[in-house]
Short mmCIF file of C-alpha atoms and ligand atoms in Angstrom, two decimals:
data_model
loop_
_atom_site.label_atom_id
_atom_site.label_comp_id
_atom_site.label_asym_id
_atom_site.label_seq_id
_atom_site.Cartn_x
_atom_site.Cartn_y
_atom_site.Cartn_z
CA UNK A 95 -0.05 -2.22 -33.80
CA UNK A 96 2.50 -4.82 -34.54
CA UNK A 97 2.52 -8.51 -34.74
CA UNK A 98 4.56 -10.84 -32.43
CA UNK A 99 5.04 -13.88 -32.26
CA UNK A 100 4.23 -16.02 -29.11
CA UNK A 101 7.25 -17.30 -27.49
CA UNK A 102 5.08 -20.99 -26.58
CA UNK A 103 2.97 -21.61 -29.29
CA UNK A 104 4.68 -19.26 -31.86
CA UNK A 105 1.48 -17.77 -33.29
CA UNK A 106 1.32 -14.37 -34.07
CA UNK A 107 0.16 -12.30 -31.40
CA UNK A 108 -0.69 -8.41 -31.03
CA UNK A 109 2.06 -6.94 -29.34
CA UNK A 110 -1.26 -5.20 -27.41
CA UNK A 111 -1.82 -7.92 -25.92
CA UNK A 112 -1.32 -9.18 -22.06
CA UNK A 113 -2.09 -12.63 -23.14
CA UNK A 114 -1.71 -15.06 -26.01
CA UNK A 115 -5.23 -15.54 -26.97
CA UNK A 116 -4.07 -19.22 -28.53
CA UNK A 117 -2.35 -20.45 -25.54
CA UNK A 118 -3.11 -17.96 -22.62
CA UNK A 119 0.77 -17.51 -22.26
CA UNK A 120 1.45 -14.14 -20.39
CA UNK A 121 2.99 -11.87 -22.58
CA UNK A 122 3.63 -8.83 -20.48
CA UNK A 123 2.62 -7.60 -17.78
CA UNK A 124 -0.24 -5.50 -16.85
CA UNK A 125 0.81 -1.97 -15.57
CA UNK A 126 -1.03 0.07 -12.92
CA UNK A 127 -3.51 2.75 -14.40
CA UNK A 128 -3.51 5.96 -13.05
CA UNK A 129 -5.06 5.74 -10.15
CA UNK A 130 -3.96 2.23 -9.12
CA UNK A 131 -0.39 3.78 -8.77
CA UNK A 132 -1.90 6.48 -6.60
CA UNK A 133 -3.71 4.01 -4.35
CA UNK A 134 -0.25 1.88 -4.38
CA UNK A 135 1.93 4.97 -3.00
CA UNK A 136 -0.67 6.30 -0.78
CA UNK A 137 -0.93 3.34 1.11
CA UNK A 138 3.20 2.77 1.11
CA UNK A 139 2.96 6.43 2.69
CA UNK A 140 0.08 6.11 4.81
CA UNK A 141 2.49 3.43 6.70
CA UNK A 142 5.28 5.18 6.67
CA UNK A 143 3.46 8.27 8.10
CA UNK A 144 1.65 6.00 10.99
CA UNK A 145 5.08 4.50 11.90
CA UNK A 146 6.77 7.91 12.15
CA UNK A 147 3.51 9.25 14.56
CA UNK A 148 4.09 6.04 16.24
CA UNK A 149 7.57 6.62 17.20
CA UNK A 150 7.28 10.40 17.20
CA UNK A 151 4.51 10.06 19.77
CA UNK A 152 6.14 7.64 21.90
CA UNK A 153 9.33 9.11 22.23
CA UNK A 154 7.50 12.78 22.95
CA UNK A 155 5.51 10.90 25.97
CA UNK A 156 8.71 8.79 27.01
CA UNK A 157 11.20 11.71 26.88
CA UNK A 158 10.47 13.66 30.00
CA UNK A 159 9.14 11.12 32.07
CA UNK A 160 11.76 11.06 34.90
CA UNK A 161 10.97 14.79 35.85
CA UNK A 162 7.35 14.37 35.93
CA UNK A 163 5.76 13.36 39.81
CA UNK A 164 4.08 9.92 40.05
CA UNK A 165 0.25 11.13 39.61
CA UNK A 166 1.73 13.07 36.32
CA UNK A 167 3.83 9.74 34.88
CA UNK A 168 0.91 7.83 35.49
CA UNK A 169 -1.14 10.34 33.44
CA UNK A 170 1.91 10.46 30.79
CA UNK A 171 1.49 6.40 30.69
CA UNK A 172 -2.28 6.28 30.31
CA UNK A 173 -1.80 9.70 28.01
CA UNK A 174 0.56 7.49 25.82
CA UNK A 175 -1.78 4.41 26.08
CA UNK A 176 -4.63 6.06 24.59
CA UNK A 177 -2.43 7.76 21.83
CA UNK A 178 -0.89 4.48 20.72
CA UNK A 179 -4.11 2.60 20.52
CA UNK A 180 -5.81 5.35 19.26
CA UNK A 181 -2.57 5.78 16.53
CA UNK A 182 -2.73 1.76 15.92
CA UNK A 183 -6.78 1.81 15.30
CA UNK A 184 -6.37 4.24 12.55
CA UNK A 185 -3.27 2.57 11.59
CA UNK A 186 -4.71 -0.66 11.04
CA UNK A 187 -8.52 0.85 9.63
CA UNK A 188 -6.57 2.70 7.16
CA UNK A 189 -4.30 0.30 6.30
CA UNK A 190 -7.40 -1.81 4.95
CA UNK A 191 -9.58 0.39 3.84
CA UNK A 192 -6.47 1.87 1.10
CA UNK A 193 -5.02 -1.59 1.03
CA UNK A 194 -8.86 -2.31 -0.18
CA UNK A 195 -8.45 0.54 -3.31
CA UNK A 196 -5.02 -0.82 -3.65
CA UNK A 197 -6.82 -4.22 -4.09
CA UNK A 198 -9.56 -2.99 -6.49
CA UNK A 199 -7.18 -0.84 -8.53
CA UNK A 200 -5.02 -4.01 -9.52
CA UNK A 201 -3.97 -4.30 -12.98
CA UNK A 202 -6.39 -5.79 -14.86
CA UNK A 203 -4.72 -8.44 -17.43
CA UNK A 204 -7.07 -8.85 -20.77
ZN1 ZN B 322 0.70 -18.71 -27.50
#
């Protein structure tokens, strides 16, 4: 463990540490632990997966519309209605619930 010294107060600090422990200065920062970098990329992907069903599903429902008689492209519209909320609920549940871990898996600084 080596000795630094701290770039406001000039006191020599453990290079171990996030903070100066004279001065409270940040020294570095804090990574991610294991899982807080899981939590981080499974929420980035999460999105990324709920926008492609999003636009996946809405392009499947939209794309043969015109051939479809008015009773069916009524039941394509409600059909596509349900999906997207249905899509958007677990969109936005999921989004907080892993943007909760993403929360509680912060980098803690010491
Ligand atoms: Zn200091």
């Amino acid at each position: 463990m080596a000795m630094i010294n701290c770039p406001e107060c000039n006191n020599s600090v453990s290079d171990a540490a996030y903070k100066c422990p004279t001065c409270g200065v940040q020294l570095r920062k804090a990574k991610r632990g294991f899982f807080g970098k899981l939590f981080k990329w499974s929420f980035i992907g999460f999105n990324a997966l709920m926008l492609f069903w999003a636009i996946a599903g809405f392009n499947t429902a939209t794309k043969d519309i015109g051939a479809l008689t008015g009773a069916e492209q009524a039941g394509a519209a409600i059909g596509t209605g349900i999906g997207m909320a249905m899509v958007l609920t677990v969109w936005v549940l999921g989004a907080i619930i892993l943007g909760m871990f993403v929360l509680f898996t912060r980098p803690k600084v010491a």
